[in-house]
Tab-separated table of C-alpha atoms in Angstrom:
chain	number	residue	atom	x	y	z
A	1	UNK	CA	0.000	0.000	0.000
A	2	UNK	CA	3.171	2.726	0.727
A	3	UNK	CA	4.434	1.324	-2.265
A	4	UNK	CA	1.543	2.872	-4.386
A	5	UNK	CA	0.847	5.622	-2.709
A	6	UNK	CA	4.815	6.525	-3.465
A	7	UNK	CA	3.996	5.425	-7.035
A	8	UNK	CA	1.264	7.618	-7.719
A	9	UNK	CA	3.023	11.067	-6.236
A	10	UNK	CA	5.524	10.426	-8.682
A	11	UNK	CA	2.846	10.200	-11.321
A	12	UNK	CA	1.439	13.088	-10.758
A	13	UNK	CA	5.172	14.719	-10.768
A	14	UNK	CA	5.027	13.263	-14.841
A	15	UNK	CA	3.649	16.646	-16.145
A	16	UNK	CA	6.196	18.499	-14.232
A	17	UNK	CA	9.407	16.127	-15.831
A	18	UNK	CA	7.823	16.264	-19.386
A	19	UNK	CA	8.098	20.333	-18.787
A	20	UNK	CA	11.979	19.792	-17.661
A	21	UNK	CA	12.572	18.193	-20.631
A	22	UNK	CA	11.009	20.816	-23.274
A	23	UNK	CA	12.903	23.423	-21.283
A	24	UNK	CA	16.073	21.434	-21.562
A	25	UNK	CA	15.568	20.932	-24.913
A	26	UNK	CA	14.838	24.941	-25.563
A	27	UNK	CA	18.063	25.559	-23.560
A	28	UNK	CA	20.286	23.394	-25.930
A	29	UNK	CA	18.850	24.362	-29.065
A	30	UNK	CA	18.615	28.334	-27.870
A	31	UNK	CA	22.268	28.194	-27.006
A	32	UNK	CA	23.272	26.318	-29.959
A	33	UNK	CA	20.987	28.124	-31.929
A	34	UNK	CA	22.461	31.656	-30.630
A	35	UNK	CA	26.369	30.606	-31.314
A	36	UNK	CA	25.461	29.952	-35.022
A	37	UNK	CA	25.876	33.624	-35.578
A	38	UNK	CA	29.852	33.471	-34.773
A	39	UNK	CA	32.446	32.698	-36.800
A	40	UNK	CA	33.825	29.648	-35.064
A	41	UNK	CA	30.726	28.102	-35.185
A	42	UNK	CA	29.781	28.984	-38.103
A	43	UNK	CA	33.059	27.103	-39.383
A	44	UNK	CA	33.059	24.543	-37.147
A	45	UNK	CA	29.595	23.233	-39.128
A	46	UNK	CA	31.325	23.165	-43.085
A	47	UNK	CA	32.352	19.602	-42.982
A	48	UNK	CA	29.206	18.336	-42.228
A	49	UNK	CA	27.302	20.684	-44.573
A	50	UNK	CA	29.683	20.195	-47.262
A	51	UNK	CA	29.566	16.176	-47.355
A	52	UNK	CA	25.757	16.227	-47.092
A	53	UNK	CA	23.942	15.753	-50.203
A	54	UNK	CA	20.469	17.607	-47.739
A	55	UNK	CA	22.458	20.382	-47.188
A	56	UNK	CA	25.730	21.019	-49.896
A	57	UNK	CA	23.918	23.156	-52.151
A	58	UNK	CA	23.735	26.115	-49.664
A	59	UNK	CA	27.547	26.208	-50.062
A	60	UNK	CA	29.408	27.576	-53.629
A	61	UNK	CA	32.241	25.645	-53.074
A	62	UNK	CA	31.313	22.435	-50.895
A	63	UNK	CA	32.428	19.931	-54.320
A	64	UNK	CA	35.463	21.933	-55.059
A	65	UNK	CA	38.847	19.817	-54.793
A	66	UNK	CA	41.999	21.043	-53.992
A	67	UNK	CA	45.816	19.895	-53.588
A	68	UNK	CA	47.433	20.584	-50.177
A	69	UNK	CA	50.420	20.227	-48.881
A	70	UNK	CA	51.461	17.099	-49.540
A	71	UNK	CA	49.991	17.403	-53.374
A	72	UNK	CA	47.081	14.809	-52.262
A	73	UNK	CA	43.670	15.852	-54.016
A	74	UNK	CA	40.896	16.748	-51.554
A	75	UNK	CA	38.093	18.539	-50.572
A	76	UNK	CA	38.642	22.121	-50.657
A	77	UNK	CA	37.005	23.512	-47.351
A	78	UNK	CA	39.869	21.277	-45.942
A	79	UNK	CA	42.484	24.055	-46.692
A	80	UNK	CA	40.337	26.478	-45.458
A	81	UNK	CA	39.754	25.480	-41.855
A	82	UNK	CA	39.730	27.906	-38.650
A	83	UNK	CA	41.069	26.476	-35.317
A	84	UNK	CA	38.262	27.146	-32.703
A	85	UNK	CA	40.195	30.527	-31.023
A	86	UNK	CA	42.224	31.272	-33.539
A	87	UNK	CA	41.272	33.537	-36.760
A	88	UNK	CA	43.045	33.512	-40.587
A	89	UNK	CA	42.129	36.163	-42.457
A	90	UNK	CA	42.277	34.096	-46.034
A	91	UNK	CA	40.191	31.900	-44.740
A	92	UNK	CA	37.717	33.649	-43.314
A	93	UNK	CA	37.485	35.409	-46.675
A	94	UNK	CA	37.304	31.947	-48.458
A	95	UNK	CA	34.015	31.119	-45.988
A	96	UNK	CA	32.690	34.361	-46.753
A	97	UNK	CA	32.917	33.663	-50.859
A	98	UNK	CA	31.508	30.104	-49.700
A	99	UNK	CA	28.283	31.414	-47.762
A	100	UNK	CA	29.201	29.528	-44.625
A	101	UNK	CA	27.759	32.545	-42.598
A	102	UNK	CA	24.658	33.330	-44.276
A	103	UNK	CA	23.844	29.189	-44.428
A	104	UNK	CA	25.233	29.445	-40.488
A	105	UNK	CA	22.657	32.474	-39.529
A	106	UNK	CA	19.859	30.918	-41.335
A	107	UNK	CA	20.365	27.851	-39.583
A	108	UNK	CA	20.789	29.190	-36.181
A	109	UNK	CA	17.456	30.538	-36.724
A	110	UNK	CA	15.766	27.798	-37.687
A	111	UNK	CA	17.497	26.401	-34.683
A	112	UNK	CA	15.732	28.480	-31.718
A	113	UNK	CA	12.351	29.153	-33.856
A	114	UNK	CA	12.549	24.706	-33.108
A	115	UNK	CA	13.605	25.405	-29.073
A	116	UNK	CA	10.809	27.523	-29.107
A	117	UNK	CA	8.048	25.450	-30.242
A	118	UNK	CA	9.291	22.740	-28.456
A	119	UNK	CA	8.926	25.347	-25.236
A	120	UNK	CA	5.303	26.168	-26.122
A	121	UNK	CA	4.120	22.881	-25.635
A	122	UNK	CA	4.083	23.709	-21.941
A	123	UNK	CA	1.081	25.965	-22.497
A	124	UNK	CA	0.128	24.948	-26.172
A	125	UNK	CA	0.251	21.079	-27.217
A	126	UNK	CA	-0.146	22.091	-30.891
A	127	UNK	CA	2.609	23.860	-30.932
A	128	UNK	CA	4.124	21.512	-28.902
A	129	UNK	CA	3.572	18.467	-31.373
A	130	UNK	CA	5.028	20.662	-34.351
A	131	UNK	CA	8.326	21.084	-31.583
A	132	UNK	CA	8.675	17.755	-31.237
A	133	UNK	CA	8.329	16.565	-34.888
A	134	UNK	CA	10.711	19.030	-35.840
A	135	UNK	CA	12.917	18.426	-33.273
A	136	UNK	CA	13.110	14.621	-34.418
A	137	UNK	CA	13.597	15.387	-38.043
A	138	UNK	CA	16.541	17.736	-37.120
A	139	UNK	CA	18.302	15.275	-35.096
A	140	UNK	CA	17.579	12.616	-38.301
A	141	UNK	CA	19.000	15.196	-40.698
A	142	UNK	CA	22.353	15.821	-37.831
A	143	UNK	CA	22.498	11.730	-37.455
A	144	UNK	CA	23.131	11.176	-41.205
A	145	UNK	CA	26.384	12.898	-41.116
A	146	UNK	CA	27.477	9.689	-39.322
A	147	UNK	CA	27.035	7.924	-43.203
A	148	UNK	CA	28.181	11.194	-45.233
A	149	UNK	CA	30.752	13.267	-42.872
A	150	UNK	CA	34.430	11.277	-43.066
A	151	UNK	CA	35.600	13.698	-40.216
A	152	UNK	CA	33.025	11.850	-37.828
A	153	UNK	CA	35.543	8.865	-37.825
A	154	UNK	CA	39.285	8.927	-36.707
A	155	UNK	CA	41.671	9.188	-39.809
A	156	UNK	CA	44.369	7.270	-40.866
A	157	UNK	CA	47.014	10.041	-39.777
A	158	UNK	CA	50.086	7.813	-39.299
A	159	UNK	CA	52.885	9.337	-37.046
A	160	UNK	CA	55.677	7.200	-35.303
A	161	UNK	CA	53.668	3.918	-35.392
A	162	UNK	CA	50.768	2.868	-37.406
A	163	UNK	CA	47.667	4.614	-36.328
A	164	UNK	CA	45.882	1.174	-34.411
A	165	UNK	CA	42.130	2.345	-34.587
A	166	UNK	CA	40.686	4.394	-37.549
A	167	UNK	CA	37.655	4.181	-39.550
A	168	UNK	CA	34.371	3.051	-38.649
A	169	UNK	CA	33.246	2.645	-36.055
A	170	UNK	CA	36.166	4.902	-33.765
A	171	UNK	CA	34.062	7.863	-33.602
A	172	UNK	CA	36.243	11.150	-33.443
A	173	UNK	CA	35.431	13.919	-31.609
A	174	UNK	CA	32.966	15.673	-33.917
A	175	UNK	CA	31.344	11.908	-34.496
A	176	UNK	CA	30.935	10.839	-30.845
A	177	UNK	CA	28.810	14.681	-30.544
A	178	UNK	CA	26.330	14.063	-33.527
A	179	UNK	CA	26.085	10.397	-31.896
A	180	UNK	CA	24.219	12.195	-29.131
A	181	UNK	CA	21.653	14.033	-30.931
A	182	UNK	CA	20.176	9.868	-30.800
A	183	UNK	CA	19.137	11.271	-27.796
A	184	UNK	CA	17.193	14.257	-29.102
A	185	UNK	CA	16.034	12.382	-31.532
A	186	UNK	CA	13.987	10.219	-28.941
A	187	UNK	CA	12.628	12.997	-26.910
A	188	UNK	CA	11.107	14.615	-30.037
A	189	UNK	CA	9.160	11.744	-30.298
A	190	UNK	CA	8.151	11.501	-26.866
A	191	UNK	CA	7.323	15.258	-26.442
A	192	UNK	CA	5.172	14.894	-29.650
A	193	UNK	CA	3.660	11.910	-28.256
A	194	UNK	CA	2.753	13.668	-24.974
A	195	UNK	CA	1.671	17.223	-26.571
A	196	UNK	CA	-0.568	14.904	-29.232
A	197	UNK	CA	-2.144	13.146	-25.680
A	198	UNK	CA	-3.062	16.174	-24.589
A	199	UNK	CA	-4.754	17.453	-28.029
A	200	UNK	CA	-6.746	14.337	-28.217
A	201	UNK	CA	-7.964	14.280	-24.607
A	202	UNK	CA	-10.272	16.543	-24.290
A	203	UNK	CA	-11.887	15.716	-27.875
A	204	UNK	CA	-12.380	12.512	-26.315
A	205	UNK	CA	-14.087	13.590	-23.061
């Protein structure tokens, strides 16, 4: 009997953690959302743009190759990459001829208008629903880059001994933080799932 009575308080406390998790979401995609309008951000995205056949087209140059260094043929954005803290002039120029900022702003946008949907649903299940959709189609769209991003993997760098684990499936930095948007991914569906509940209800009744 103190067993459900314990049971249903924390029942009644489910309203309250579907709430935490809409305003965690908003949080995440707000702040994300907001730092698309810097540069480092804004470069930090290009591989994963560029290598996506959803997304490419926003860029001019995302299928141009190049020769580096070492006289190897590659991508071209690859020449053109920005340390996070540190600025290069050229290549900020070459992102600016590329539309990596414009695609970045647009995105970040897109971004928060998604957080705050997703936020709504506390007070408007449509809304809500649309949030939560949304937010599981972006995190489909981000999870792809696992299949069309080569930078989500560790490369084949070499150095003083063979390099012992590259390749699929040792996830580099970038891939082990689009692995997470899984997560997302899920609670979209279960905030849609919950804001839809609440829509239907009281047609039933």
């Amino acid at each position: 009997m103190q067993n459900s009575r314990l049971y249903y308080r924390l029942l009644r406390l489910d309203t309250y953690f579907f709430n935490f998790l809409r305003i965690s979401i908003f949080i995440v995609m707000a702040w994300i959302g907001g730092l698309k309008a810097f540069q480092y951000e804004a470069d930090g995205i290009v591989s994963f743009v560029a290598n996506s056949p959803l997304m490419s087209f926003f860029y001019k140059n995302a299928g141009n190759k190049a020769l580096n260094d070492d006289q190897k043929l590659v991508s071209e954005y690859t020449l053109y990459k920005n340390p996070e803290g540190k600025v290069v002039k050229k290549n900020i120029d070459w992102h600016t001829e590329n539309g990596t900022y414009g695609f970045s702003y647009g995105l970040g946008a897109m971004i928060l208008i998604i957080g705050v949907l997703v936020l709504s649903g506390i007070w408007f299940p449509k809304i809500g629903a649309i949030g939560g959709a949304l937010t599981f189609l972006m995190s489909l769209v981000t999870l792809s880059f696992l299949v069309t991003t080569p930078e989500v993997y560790v490369p084949n760098l070499g150095g003083d001994y063979p390099t012992p684990q590259y390749g699929f499936p040792y996830l580099s930095g970038a891939g082990r933080l689009v692995l997470k948007d899984i997560i997302m991914m899920a609670a979209g569906l279960v905030l849609f799932s919950d804001s839809v509940k609440k829509v239907v209800k009281p047609a039933v009744n």
